[in-house]
């Protein structure tokens, strides 16, 4: 995701079948956050306000069950108001 400094980002992974974990990496490649709260169908999400502009990376991985999963990924970016 290309993000500008101060921009709000909200990433959601809707687990349709199975379990996933989502990770957000900063432009320098360091891990910002990893989320795997639900071990069943539902929505995993994370948010940030970007401290610096750059390309942020979203990774979706198998979650707790280590089984194939189906999911819908959405990323919303908003400028501060």
PDB file of N, CA, C and O in Angstrom:
ATOM      1  N   UNK A   1       0.842  -1.180   0.000  1.00  0.00           N
ATOM      2  CA  UNK A   1       0.000   0.000   0.000  1.00  0.00           C
ATOM      3  C   UNK A   1       0.881   1.235   0.000  1.00  0.00           C
ATOM      4  O   UNK A   1       1.731   1.372   0.869  1.00  0.00           O
ATOM      5  N   UNK A   2       0.659   2.115  -0.918  1.00  0.00           N
ATOM      6  CA  UNK A   2       1.386   3.390  -0.901  1.00  0.00           C
ATOM      7  C   UNK A   2       0.628   4.329   0.032  1.00  0.00           C
ATOM      8  O   UNK A   2      -0.550   4.597  -0.160  1.00  0.00           O
ATOM      9  N   UNK A   3       1.326   4.829   1.050  1.00  0.00           N
ATOM     10  CA  UNK A   3       0.706   5.627   2.107  1.00  0.00           C
ATOM     11  C   UNK A   3       1.505   6.908   2.304  1.00  0.00           C
ATOM     12  O   UNK A   3       2.731   6.898   2.232  1.00  0.00           O
ATOM     13  N   UNK A   4       0.799   8.003   2.576  1.00  0.00           N
ATOM     14  CA  UNK A   4       1.462   9.267   2.875  1.00  0.00           C
ATOM     15  C   UNK A   4       1.547   9.448   4.392  1.00  0.00           C
ATOM     16  O   UNK A   4       0.782   8.846   5.143  1.00  0.00           O
ATOM     17  N   UNK A   5       2.477  10.270   4.836  1.00  0.00           N
ATOM     18  CA  UNK A   5       2.632  10.524   6.267  1.00  0.00           C
ATOM     19  C   UNK A   5       1.347  11.113   6.829  1.00  0.00           C
ATOM     20  O   UNK A   5       0.726  11.978   6.221  1.00  0.00           O
ATOM     21  N   UNK A   6       0.909  10.598   7.973  1.00  0.00           N
ATOM     22  CA  UNK A   6      -0.298  11.068   8.626  1.00  0.00           C
ATOM     23  C   UNK A   6      -1.573  10.391   8.142  1.00  0.00           C
ATOM     24  O   UNK A   6      -2.634  10.611   8.710  1.00  0.00           O
ATOM     25  N   UNK A   7      -1.468   9.566   7.122  1.00  0.00           N
ATOM     26  CA  UNK A   7      -2.656   8.903   6.580  1.00  0.00           C
ATOM     27  C   UNK A   7      -3.078   7.748   7.485  1.00  0.00           C
ATOM     28  O   UNK A   7      -2.255   7.011   8.021  1.00  0.00           O
ATOM     29  N   UNK A   8      -4.397   7.596   7.654  1.00  0.00           N
ATOM     30  CA  UNK A   8      -4.972   6.504   8.428  1.00  0.00           C
ATOM     31  C   UNK A   8      -5.177   5.308   7.508  1.00  0.00           C
ATOM     32  O   UNK A   8      -5.677   5.460   6.392  1.00  0.00           O
ATOM     33  N   UNK A   9      -4.795   4.122   7.981  1.00  0.00           N
ATOM     34  CA  UNK A   9      -4.956   2.890   7.204  1.00  0.00           C
ATOM     35  C   UNK A   9      -5.673   1.868   8.076  1.00  0.00           C
ATOM     36  O   UNK A   9      -5.312   1.665   9.243  1.00  0.00           O
ATOM     37  N   UNK A  10      -6.696   1.225   7.504  1.00  0.00           N
ATOM     38  CA  UNK A  10      -7.422   0.164   8.197  1.00  0.00           C
ATOM     39  C   UNK A  10      -7.474  -1.047   7.267  1.00  0.00           C
ATOM     40  O   UNK A  10      -7.992  -0.958   6.158  1.00  0.00           O
ATOM     41  N   UNK A  11      -6.904  -2.163   7.712  1.00  0.00           N
ATOM     42  CA  UNK A  11      -6.856  -3.392   6.912  1.00  0.00           C
ATOM     43  C   UNK A  11      -7.741  -4.429   7.584  1.00  0.00           C
ATOM     44  O   UNK A  11      -7.645  -4.646   8.796  1.00  0.00           O
ATOM     45  N   UNK A  12      -8.607  -5.069   6.791  1.00  0.00           N
ATOM     46  CA  UNK A  12      -9.448  -6.144   7.315  1.00  0.00           C
ATOM     47  C   UNK A  12      -9.306  -7.380   6.437  1.00  0.00           C
ATOM     48  O   UNK A  12      -9.172  -7.281   5.220  1.00  0.00           O
ATOM     49  N   UNK A  13      -9.319  -8.523   7.072  1.00  0.00           N
ATOM     50  CA  UNK A  13      -9.368  -9.810   6.382  1.00  0.00           C
ATOM     51  C   UNK A  13     -10.597 -10.528   6.919  1.00  0.00           C
ATOM     52  O   UNK A  13     -10.628 -10.926   8.088  1.00  0.00           O
ATOM     53  N   UNK A  14     -11.617 -10.658   6.087  1.00  0.00           N
ATOM     54  CA  UNK A  14     -12.827 -11.366   6.472  1.00  0.00           C
ATOM     55  C   UNK A  14     -12.607 -12.847   6.186  1.00  0.00           C
ATOM     56  O   UNK A  14     -12.429 -13.239   5.031  1.00  0.00           O
ATOM     57  N   UNK A  15     -12.587 -13.638   7.226  1.00  0.00           N
ATOM     58  CA  UNK A  15     -12.357 -15.076   7.099  1.00  0.00           C
ATOM     59  C   UNK A  15     -13.659 -15.736   6.665  1.00  0.00           C
ATOM     60  O   UNK A  15     -14.601 -15.798   7.436  1.00  0.00           O
ATOM     61  N   UNK A  16     -13.700 -16.208   5.439  1.00  0.00           N
ATOM     62  CA  UNK A  16     -14.903 -16.839   4.892  1.00  0.00           C
ATOM     63  C   UNK A  16     -14.938 -18.309   5.273  1.00  0.00           C
ATOM     64  O   UNK A  16     -15.969 -18.851   5.625  1.00  0.00           O
ATOM     65  N   UNK A  17     -13.789 -18.945   5.186  1.00  0.00           N
ATOM     66  CA  UNK A  17     -13.664 -20.345   5.571  1.00  0.00           C
ATOM     67  C   UNK A  17     -12.248 -20.550   6.087  1.00  0.00           C
ATOM     68  O   UNK A  17     -11.279 -20.255   5.397  1.00  0.00           O
ATOM     69  N   UNK A  18     -12.115 -21.002   7.309  1.00  0.00           N
ATOM     70  CA  UNK A  18     -10.796 -21.221   7.879  1.00  0.00           C
ATOM     71  C   UNK A  18     -10.311 -20.038   8.691  1.00  0.00           C
ATOM     72  O   UNK A  18     -11.094 -19.189   9.108  1.00  0.00           O
ATOM     73  N   UNK A  19      -8.998 -19.969   8.883  1.00  0.00           N
ATOM     74  CA  UNK A  19      -8.401 -18.984   9.776  1.00  0.00           C
ATOM     75  C   UNK A  19      -7.178 -18.365   9.109  1.00  0.00           C
ATOM     76  O   UNK A  19      -6.354 -19.073   8.540  1.00  0.00           O
ATOM     77  N   UNK A  20      -7.077 -17.038   9.175  1.00  0.00           N
ATOM     78  CA  UNK A  20      -5.906 -16.345   8.640  1.00  0.00           C
ATOM     79  C   UNK A  20      -5.350 -15.382   9.680  1.00  0.00           C
ATOM     80  O   UNK A  20      -6.043 -14.992  10.608  1.00  0.00           O
ATOM     81  N   UNK A  21      -4.100 -15.007   9.496  1.00  0.00           N
ATOM     82  CA  UNK A  21      -3.450 -13.967  10.285  1.00  0.00           C
ATOM     83  C   UNK A  21      -3.019 -12.890   9.297  1.00  0.00           C
ATOM     84  O   UNK A  21      -2.640 -13.195   8.166  1.00  0.00           O
ATOM     85  N   UNK A  22      -3.099 -11.625   9.709  1.00  0.00           N
ATOM     86  CA  UNK A  22      -2.620 -10.547   8.846  1.00  0.00           C
ATOM     87  C   UNK A  22      -1.460  -9.835   9.528  1.00  0.00           C
ATOM     88  O   UNK A  22      -1.428  -9.707  10.744  1.00  0.00           O
ATOM     89  N   UNK A  23      -0.503  -9.417   8.693  1.00  0.00           N
ATOM     90  CA  UNK A  23       0.683  -8.702   9.169  1.00  0.00           C
ATOM     91  C   UNK A  23       0.820  -7.437   8.351  1.00  0.00           C
ATOM     92  O   UNK A  23       0.545  -7.424   7.154  1.00  0.00           O
ATOM     93  N   UNK A  24       1.278  -6.388   9.002  1.00  0.00           N
ATOM     94  CA  UNK A  24       1.558  -5.131   8.321  1.00  0.00           C
ATOM     95  C   UNK A  24       3.026  -4.796   8.543  1.00  0.00           C
ATOM     96  O   UNK A  24       3.496  -4.737   9.682  1.00  0.00           O
ATOM     97  N   UNK A  25       3.746  -4.614   7.421  1.00  0.00           N
ATOM     98  CA  UNK A  25       5.165  -4.285   7.473  1.00  0.00           C
ATOM     99  C   UNK A  25       5.367  -2.826   7.089  1.00  0.00           C
ATOM    100  O   UNK A  25       4.723  -2.325   6.158  1.00  0.00           O
ATOM    101  N   UNK A  26       6.254  -2.150   7.802  1.00  0.00           N
ATOM    102  CA  UNK A  26       6.592  -0.760   7.529  1.00  0.00           C
ATOM    103  C   UNK A  26       7.423  -0.662   6.252  1.00  0.00           C
ATOM    104  O   UNK A  26       7.958  -1.675   5.774  1.00  0.00           O
ATOM    105  N   UNK A  27       7.580   0.538   5.700  1.00  0.00           N
ATOM    106  CA  UNK A  27       8.378   0.697   4.481  1.00  0.00           C
ATOM    107  C   UNK A  27       9.808   0.156   4.601  1.00  0.00           C
ATOM    108  O   UNK A  27      10.392  -0.285   3.610  1.00  0.00           O
ATOM    109  N   UNK A  28      10.368   0.143   5.813  1.00  0.00           N
ATOM    110  CA  UNK A  28      11.733  -0.376   5.994  1.00  0.00           C
ATOM    111  C   UNK A  28      11.761  -1.896   6.183  1.00  0.00           C
ATOM    112  O   UNK A  28      12.812  -2.482   6.419  1.00  0.00           O
ATOM    113  N   UNK A  29      10.595  -2.549   6.099  1.00  0.00           N
ATOM    114  CA  UNK A  29      10.504  -4.002   6.218  1.00  0.00           C
ATOM    115  C   UNK A  29      10.279  -4.513   7.618  1.00  0.00           C
ATOM    116  O   UNK A  29      10.072  -5.706   7.830  1.00  0.00           O
ATOM    117  N   UNK A  30      10.303  -3.627   8.618  1.00  0.00           N
ATOM    118  CA  UNK A  30      10.081  -4.052  10.002  1.00  0.00           C
ATOM    119  C   UNK A  30       8.593  -4.314  10.238  1.00  0.00           C
ATOM    120  O   UNK A  30       7.727  -3.653   9.676  1.00  0.00           O
ATOM    121  N   UNK A  31       8.323  -5.277  11.120  1.00  0.00           N
ATOM    122  CA  UNK A  31       6.946  -5.637  11.450  1.00  0.00           C
ATOM    123  C   UNK A  31       6.301  -4.541  12.286  1.00  0.00           C
ATOM    124  O   UNK A  31       6.841  -4.143  13.323  1.00  0.00           O
ATOM    125  N   UNK A  32       5.126  -4.045  11.850  1.00  0.00           N
ATOM    126  CA  UNK A  32       4.355  -3.084  12.627  1.00  0.00           C
ATOM    127  C   UNK A  32       3.411  -3.845  13.557  1.00  0.00           C
ATOM    128  O   UNK A  32       3.342  -3.561  14.749  1.00  0.00           O
ATOM    129  N   UNK A  33       2.662  -4.813  12.994  1.00  0.00           N
ATOM    130  CA  UNK A  33       1.703  -5.567  13.803  1.00  0.00           C
ATOM    131  C   UNK A  33       1.339  -6.861  13.090  1.00  0.00           C
ATOM    132  O   UNK A  33       1.384  -6.954  11.868  1.00  0.00           O
ATOM    133  N   UNK A  34       0.975  -7.855  13.914  1.00  0.00           N
ATOM    134  CA  UNK A  34       0.425  -9.112  13.403  1.00  0.00           C
ATOM    135  C   UNK A  34      -0.820  -9.415  14.213  1.00  0.00           C
ATOM    136  O   UNK A  34      -0.814  -9.273  15.438  1.00  0.00           O
ATOM    137  N   UNK A  35      -1.893  -9.811  13.529  1.00  0.00           N
ATOM    138  CA  UNK A  35      -3.165 -10.050  14.204  1.00  0.00           C
ATOM    139  C   UNK A  35      -3.691 -11.426  13.822  1.00  0.00           C
ATOM    140  O   UNK A  35      -3.789 -11.758  12.641  1.00  0.00           O
ATOM    141  N   UNK A  36      -4.022 -12.216  14.837  1.00  0.00           N
ATOM    142  CA  UNK A  36      -4.687 -13.511  14.657  1.00  0.00           C
ATOM    143  C   UNK A  36      -5.481 -13.780  15.925  1.00  0.00           C
ATOM    144  O   UNK A  36      -5.152 -14.651  16.714  1.00  0.00           O
ATOM    145  N   UNK A  37      -6.510 -12.963  16.131  1.00  0.00           N
ATOM    146  CA  UNK A  37      -7.315 -13.069  17.351  1.00  0.00           C
ATOM    147  C   UNK A  37      -8.356 -14.176  17.271  1.00  0.00           C
ATOM    148  O   UNK A  37      -8.674 -14.801  18.261  1.00  0.00           O
ATOM    149  N   UNK A  38      -8.931 -14.377  16.076  1.00  0.00           N
ATOM    150  CA  UNK A  38     -10.033 -15.324  15.921  1.00  0.00           C
ATOM    151  C   UNK A  38      -9.523 -16.639  15.350  1.00  0.00           C
ATOM    152  O   UNK A  38      -8.790 -16.653  14.380  1.00  0.00           O
ATOM    153  N   UNK A  39      -9.940 -17.713  15.928  1.00  0.00           N
ATOM    154  CA  UNK A  39      -9.516 -19.029  15.449  1.00  0.00           C
ATOM    155  C   UNK A  39     -10.652 -19.695  14.673  1.00  0.00           C
ATOM    156  O   UNK A  39     -10.732 -20.919  14.610  1.00  0.00           O
ATOM    157  N   UNK A  40     -11.524 -18.891  14.128  1.00  0.00           N
ATOM    158  CA  UNK A  40     -12.679 -19.355  13.363  1.00  0.00           C
ATOM    159  C   UNK A  40     -13.073 -18.229  12.424  1.00  0.00           C
ATOM    160  O   UNK A  40     -12.402 -17.203  12.366  1.00  0.00           O
ATOM    161  N   UNK A  41     -14.152 -18.407  11.704  1.00  0.00           N
ATOM    162  CA  UNK A  41     -14.591 -17.381  10.763  1.00  0.00           C
ATOM    163  C   UNK A  41     -14.927 -16.080  11.480  1.00  0.00           C
ATOM    164  O   UNK A  41     -15.394 -16.078  12.600  1.00  0.00           O
ATOM    165  N   UNK A  42     -14.668 -14.963  10.806  1.00  0.00           N
ATOM    166  CA  UNK A  42     -14.905 -13.641  11.368  1.00  0.00           C
ATOM    167  C   UNK A  42     -13.953 -12.654  10.720  1.00  0.00           C
ATOM    168  O   UNK A  42     -13.399 -12.920   9.658  1.00  0.00           O
ATOM    169  N   UNK A  43     -13.747 -11.515  11.365  1.00  0.00           N
ATOM    170  CA  UNK A  43     -12.918 -10.457  10.780  1.00  0.00           C
ATOM    171  C   UNK A  43     -11.690 -10.201  11.645  1.00  0.00           C
ATOM    172  O   UNK A  43     -11.811  -9.937  12.838  1.00  0.00           O
ATOM    173  N   UNK A  44     -10.528 -10.290  11.018  1.00  0.00           N
ATOM    174  CA  UNK A  44      -9.275  -9.852  11.641  1.00  0.00           C
ATOM    175  C   UNK A  44      -9.008  -8.452  11.101  1.00  0.00           C
ATOM    176  O   UNK A  44      -9.228  -8.196   9.911  1.00  0.00           O
ATOM    177  N   UNK A  45      -8.563  -7.526  11.959  1.00  0.00           N
ATOM    178  CA  UNK A  45      -8.287  -6.179  11.463  1.00  0.00           C
ATOM    179  C   UNK A  45      -7.153  -5.530  12.241  1.00  0.00           C
ATOM    180  O   UNK A  45      -6.839  -5.929  13.350  1.00  0.00           O
ATOM    181  N   UNK A  46      -6.548  -4.543  11.579  1.00  0.00           N
ATOM    182  CA  UNK A  46      -5.549  -3.718  12.242  1.00  0.00           C
ATOM    183  C   UNK A  46      -5.563  -2.341  11.600  1.00  0.00           C
ATOM    184  O   UNK A  46      -6.029  -2.166  10.486  1.00  0.00           O
ATOM    185  N   UNK A  47      -5.071  -1.371  12.344  1.00  0.00           N
ATOM    186  CA  UNK A  47      -5.095   0.019  11.875  1.00  0.00           C
ATOM    187  C   UNK A  47      -3.803   0.716  12.282  1.00  0.00           C
ATOM    188  O   UNK A  47      -3.139   0.313  13.237  1.00  0.00           O
ATOM    189  N   UNK A  48      -3.468   1.767  11.533  1.00  0.00           N
ATOM    190  CA  UNK A  48      -2.347   2.604  11.916  1.00  0.00           C
ATOM    191  C   UNK A  48      -2.514   3.988  11.320  1.00  0.00           C
ATOM    192  O   UNK A  48      -3.253   4.171  10.356  1.00  0.00           O
ATOM    193  N   UNK A  49      -1.826   4.960  11.919  1.00  0.00           N
ATOM    194  CA  UNK A  49      -1.643   6.278  11.333  1.00  0.00           C
ATOM    195  C   UNK A  49      -0.169   6.322  10.950  1.00  0.00           C
ATOM    196  O   UNK A  49       0.704   6.193  11.814  1.00  0.00           O
ATOM    197  N   UNK A  50       0.088   6.453   9.659  1.00  0.00           N
ATOM    198  CA  UNK A  50       1.455   6.348   9.144  1.00  0.00           C
ATOM    199  C   UNK A  50       2.342   7.472   9.667  1.00  0.00           C
ATOM    200  O   UNK A  50       2.020   8.645   9.519  1.00  0.00           O
ATOM    201  N   UNK A  51       3.453   7.088  10.247  1.00  0.00           N
ATOM    202  CA  UNK A  51       4.426   8.069  10.725  1.00  0.00           C
ATOM    203  C   UNK A  51       5.259   8.611   9.573  1.00  0.00           C
ATOM    204  O   UNK A  51       5.745   9.739   9.628  1.00  0.00           O
ATOM    205  N   UNK A  52       5.408   7.795   8.525  1.00  0.00           N
ATOM    206  CA  UNK A  52       6.222   8.195   7.374  1.00  0.00           C
ATOM    207  C   UNK A  52       5.557   7.727   6.089  1.00  0.00           C
ATOM    208  O   UNK A  52       4.828   6.739   6.086  1.00  0.00           O
ATOM    209  N   UNK A  53       5.811   8.432   5.013  1.00  0.00           N
ATOM    210  CA  UNK A  53       5.291   8.036   3.710  1.00  0.00           C
ATOM    211  C   UNK A  53       6.087   6.839   3.205  1.00  0.00           C
ATOM    212  O   UNK A  53       7.254   6.647   3.564  1.00  0.00           O
ATOM    213  N   UNK A  54       5.454   6.014   2.380  1.00  0.00           N
ATOM    214  CA  UNK A  54       6.170   4.887   1.782  1.00  0.00           C
ATOM    215  C   UNK A  54       5.232   3.775   1.400  1.00  0.00           C
ATOM    216  O   UNK A  54       4.011   3.904   1.464  1.00  0.00           O
ATOM    217  N   UNK A  55       5.833   2.660   0.996  1.00  0.00           N
ATOM    218  CA  UNK A  55       5.079   1.473   0.606  1.00  0.00           C
ATOM    219  C   UNK A  55       5.018   0.518   1.784  1.00  0.00           C
ATOM    220  O   UNK A  55       6.046  -0.042   2.197  1.00  0.00           O
ATOM    221  N   UNK A  56       3.829   0.332   2.332  1.00  0.00           N
ATOM    222  CA  UNK A  56       3.583  -0.585   3.433  1.00  0.00           C
ATOM    223  C   UNK A  56       3.126  -1.912   2.832  1.00  0.00           C
ATOM    224  O   UNK A  56       2.439  -1.931   1.820  1.00  0.00           O
ATOM    225  N   UNK A  57       3.519  -3.019   3.450  1.00  0.00           N
ATOM    226  CA  UNK A  57       3.198  -4.344   2.925  1.00  0.00           C
ATOM    227  C   UNK A  57       2.212  -5.047   3.838  1.00  0.00           C
ATOM    228  O   UNK A  57       2.412  -5.090   5.059  1.00  0.00           O
ATOM    229  N   UNK A  58       1.156  -5.612   3.239  1.00  0.00           N
ATOM    230  CA  UNK A  58       0.189  -6.429   3.969  1.00  0.00           C
ATOM    231  C   UNK A  58       0.445  -7.878   3.588  1.00  0.00           C
ATOM    232  O   UNK A  58       0.509  -8.207   2.402  1.00  0.00           O
ATOM    233  N   UNK A  59       0.608  -8.732   4.584  1.00  0.00           N
ATOM    234  CA  UNK A  59       0.782 -10.163   4.352  1.00  0.00           C
ATOM    235  C   UNK A  59      -0.378 -10.904   4.983  1.00  0.00           C
ATOM    236  O   UNK A  59      -0.799 -10.576   6.096  1.00  0.00           O
ATOM    237  N   UNK A  60      -0.894 -11.894   4.276  1.00  0.00           N
ATOM    238  CA  UNK A  60      -1.931 -12.781   4.808  1.00  0.00           C
ATOM    239  C   UNK A  60      -1.319 -14.172   4.888  1.00  0.00           C
ATOM    240  O   UNK A  60      -0.766 -14.668   3.912  1.00  0.00           O
ATOM    241  N   UNK A  61      -1.399 -14.761   6.062  1.00  0.00           N
ATOM    242  CA  UNK A  61      -0.810 -16.084   6.298  1.00  0.00           C
ATOM    243  C   UNK A  61      -1.838 -17.010   6.899  1.00  0.00           C
ATOM    244  O   UNK A  61      -2.837 -16.549   7.444  1.00  0.00           O
ATOM    245  N   UNK A  62      -1.547 -18.306   6.826  1.00  0.00           N
ATOM    246  CA  UNK A  62      -2.444 -19.241   7.494  1.00  0.00           C
ATOM    247  C   UNK A  62      -2.377 -18.974   8.986  1.00  0.00           C
ATOM    248  O   UNK A  62      -1.336 -18.612   9.524  1.00  0.00           O
ATOM    249  N   UNK A  63      -3.497 -19.108   9.624  1.00  0.00           N
ATOM    250  CA  UNK A  63      -3.567 -18.803  11.044  1.00  0.00           C
ATOM    251  C   UNK A  63      -3.292 -20.016  11.906  1.00  0.00           C
ATOM    252  O   UNK A  63      -2.556 -20.931  11.520  1.00  0.00           O
ATOM    253  N   UNK A  64      -3.913 -20.041  13.020  1.00  0.00           N
ATOM    254  CA  UNK A  64      -3.696 -21.054  14.058  1.00  0.00           C
ATOM    255  C   UNK A  64      -3.885 -22.480  13.549  1.00  0.00           C
ATOM    256  O   UNK A  64      -3.177 -23.378  13.950  1.00  0.00           O
ATOM    257  N   UNK A  65      -4.845 -22.698  12.654  1.00  0.00           N
ATOM    258  CA  UNK A  65      -5.173 -24.055  12.218  1.00  0.00           C
ATOM    259  C   UNK A  65      -4.185 -24.606  11.205  1.00  0.00           C
ATOM    260  O   UNK A  65      -4.125 -25.808  10.991  1.00  0.00           O
ATOM    261  N   UNK A  66      -3.420 -23.743  10.532  1.00  0.00           N
ATOM    262  CA  UNK A  66      -2.454 -24.158   9.511  1.00  0.00           C
ATOM    263  C   UNK A  66      -3.116 -24.966   8.398  1.00  0.00           C
ATOM    264  O   UNK A  66      -2.549 -25.921   7.891  1.00  0.00           O
ATOM    265  N   UNK A  67      -4.343 -24.569   8.055  1.00  0.00           N
ATOM    266  CA  UNK A  67      -5.110 -25.196   6.989  1.00  0.00           C
ATOM    267  C   UNK A  67      -5.412 -24.144   5.926  1.00  0.00           C
ATOM    268  O   UNK A  67      -5.441 -22.947   6.216  1.00  0.00           O
ATOM    269  N   UNK A  68      -5.669 -24.574   4.683  1.00  0.00           N
ATOM    270  CA  UNK A  68      -6.067 -23.606   3.648  1.00  0.00           C
ATOM    271  C   UNK A  68      -7.308 -22.834   4.095  1.00  0.00           C
ATOM    272  O   UNK A  68      -8.157 -23.371   4.803  1.00  0.00           O
ATOM    273  N   UNK A  69      -7.380 -21.586   3.693  1.00  0.00           N
ATOM    274  CA  UNK A  69      -8.499 -20.729   4.095  1.00  0.00           C
ATOM    275  C   UNK A  69      -8.934 -19.861   2.923  1.00  0.00           C
ATOM    276  O   UNK A  69      -8.161 -19.587   2.016  1.00  0.00           O
ATOM    277  N   UNK A  70     -10.169 -19.414   2.991  1.00  0.00           N
ATOM    278  CA  UNK A  70     -10.693 -18.437   2.033  1.00  0.00           C
ATOM    279  C   UNK A  70     -10.966 -17.164   2.812  1.00  0.00           C
ATOM    280  O   UNK A  70     -11.466 -17.204   3.939  1.00  0.00           O
ATOM    281  N   UNK A  71     -10.647 -16.010   2.207  1.00  0.00           N
ATOM    282  CA  UNK A  71     -10.813 -14.733   2.900  1.00  0.00           C
ATOM    283  C   UNK A  71     -11.005 -13.621   1.882  1.00  0.00           C
ATOM    284  O   UNK A  71     -10.715 -13.773   0.697  1.00  0.00           O
ATOM    285  N   UNK A  72     -11.492 -12.487   2.364  1.00  0.00           N
ATOM    286  CA  UNK A  72     -11.618 -11.262   1.562  1.00  0.00           C
ATOM    287  C   UNK A  72     -10.802 -10.181   2.263  1.00  0.00           C
ATOM    288  O   UNK A  72     -11.008  -9.892   3.435  1.00  0.00           O
ATOM    289  N   UNK A  73      -9.853  -9.610   1.529  1.00  0.00           N
ATOM    290  CA  UNK A  73      -8.958  -8.598   2.085  1.00  0.00           C
ATOM    291  C   UNK A  73      -9.392  -7.221   1.615  1.00  0.00           C
ATOM    292  O   UNK A  73      -9.702  -7.025   0.439  1.00  0.00           O
ATOM    293  N   UNK A  74      -9.409  -6.257   2.539  1.00  0.00           N
ATOM    294  CA  UNK A  74      -9.761  -4.878   2.206  1.00  0.00           C
ATOM    295  C   UNK A  74      -8.826  -3.938   2.951  1.00  0.00           C
ATOM    296  O   UNK A  74      -8.534  -4.145   4.132  1.00  0.00           O
ATOM    297  N   UNK A  75      -8.358  -2.922   2.248  1.00  0.00           N
ATOM    298  CA  UNK A  75      -7.526  -1.893   2.859  1.00  0.00           C
ATOM    299  C   UNK A  75      -8.132  -0.533   2.531  1.00  0.00           C
ATOM    300  O   UNK A  75      -8.397  -0.232   1.383  1.00  0.00           O
ATOM    301  N   UNK A  76      -8.359   0.263   3.568  1.00  0.00           N
ATOM    302  CA  UNK A  76      -8.940   1.594   3.402  1.00  0.00           C
ATOM    303  C   UNK A  76      -7.917   2.608   3.884  1.00  0.00           C
ATOM    304  O   UNK A  76      -7.350   2.461   4.972  1.00  0.00           O
ATOM    305  N   UNK A  77      -7.675   3.617   3.059  1.00  0.00           N
ATOM    306  CA  UNK A  77      -6.759   4.713   3.414  1.00  0.00           C
ATOM    307  C   UNK A  77      -7.558   6.007   3.460  1.00  0.00           C
ATOM    308  O   UNK A  77      -8.337   6.277   2.567  1.00  0.00           O
ATOM    309  N   UNK A  78      -7.323   6.802   4.507  1.00  0.00           N
ATOM    310  CA  UNK A  78      -8.011   8.084   4.632  1.00  0.00           C
ATOM    311  C   UNK A  78      -7.010   9.137   5.084  1.00  0.00           C
ATOM    312  O   UNK A  78      -6.131   8.870   5.900  1.00  0.00           O
ATOM    313  N   UNK A  79      -7.181  10.334   4.563  1.00  0.00           N
ATOM    314  CA  UNK A  79      -6.369  11.445   5.014  1.00  0.00           C
ATOM    315  C   UNK A  79      -6.893  11.964   6.332  1.00  0.00           C
ATOM    316  O   UNK A  79      -8.098  11.872   6.609  1.00  0.00           O
ATOM    317  N   UNK A  80      -6.046  12.494   7.192  1.00  0.00           N
ATOM    318  CA  UNK A  80      -6.515  13.038   8.460  1.00  0.00           C
ATOM    319  C   UNK A  80      -7.464  14.205   8.230  1.00  0.00           C
ATOM    320  O   UNK A  80      -7.337  14.933   7.254  1.00  0.00           O
ATOM    321  N   UNK A  81      -8.424  14.342   9.134  1.00  0.00           N
ATOM    322  CA  UNK A  81      -9.394  15.447   8.997  1.00  0.00           C
ATOM    323  C   UNK A  81      -9.177  16.484  10.065  1.00  0.00           C
ATOM    324  O   UNK A  81      -8.588  16.268  11.074  1.00  0.00           O
TER     325      UNK A  81
END
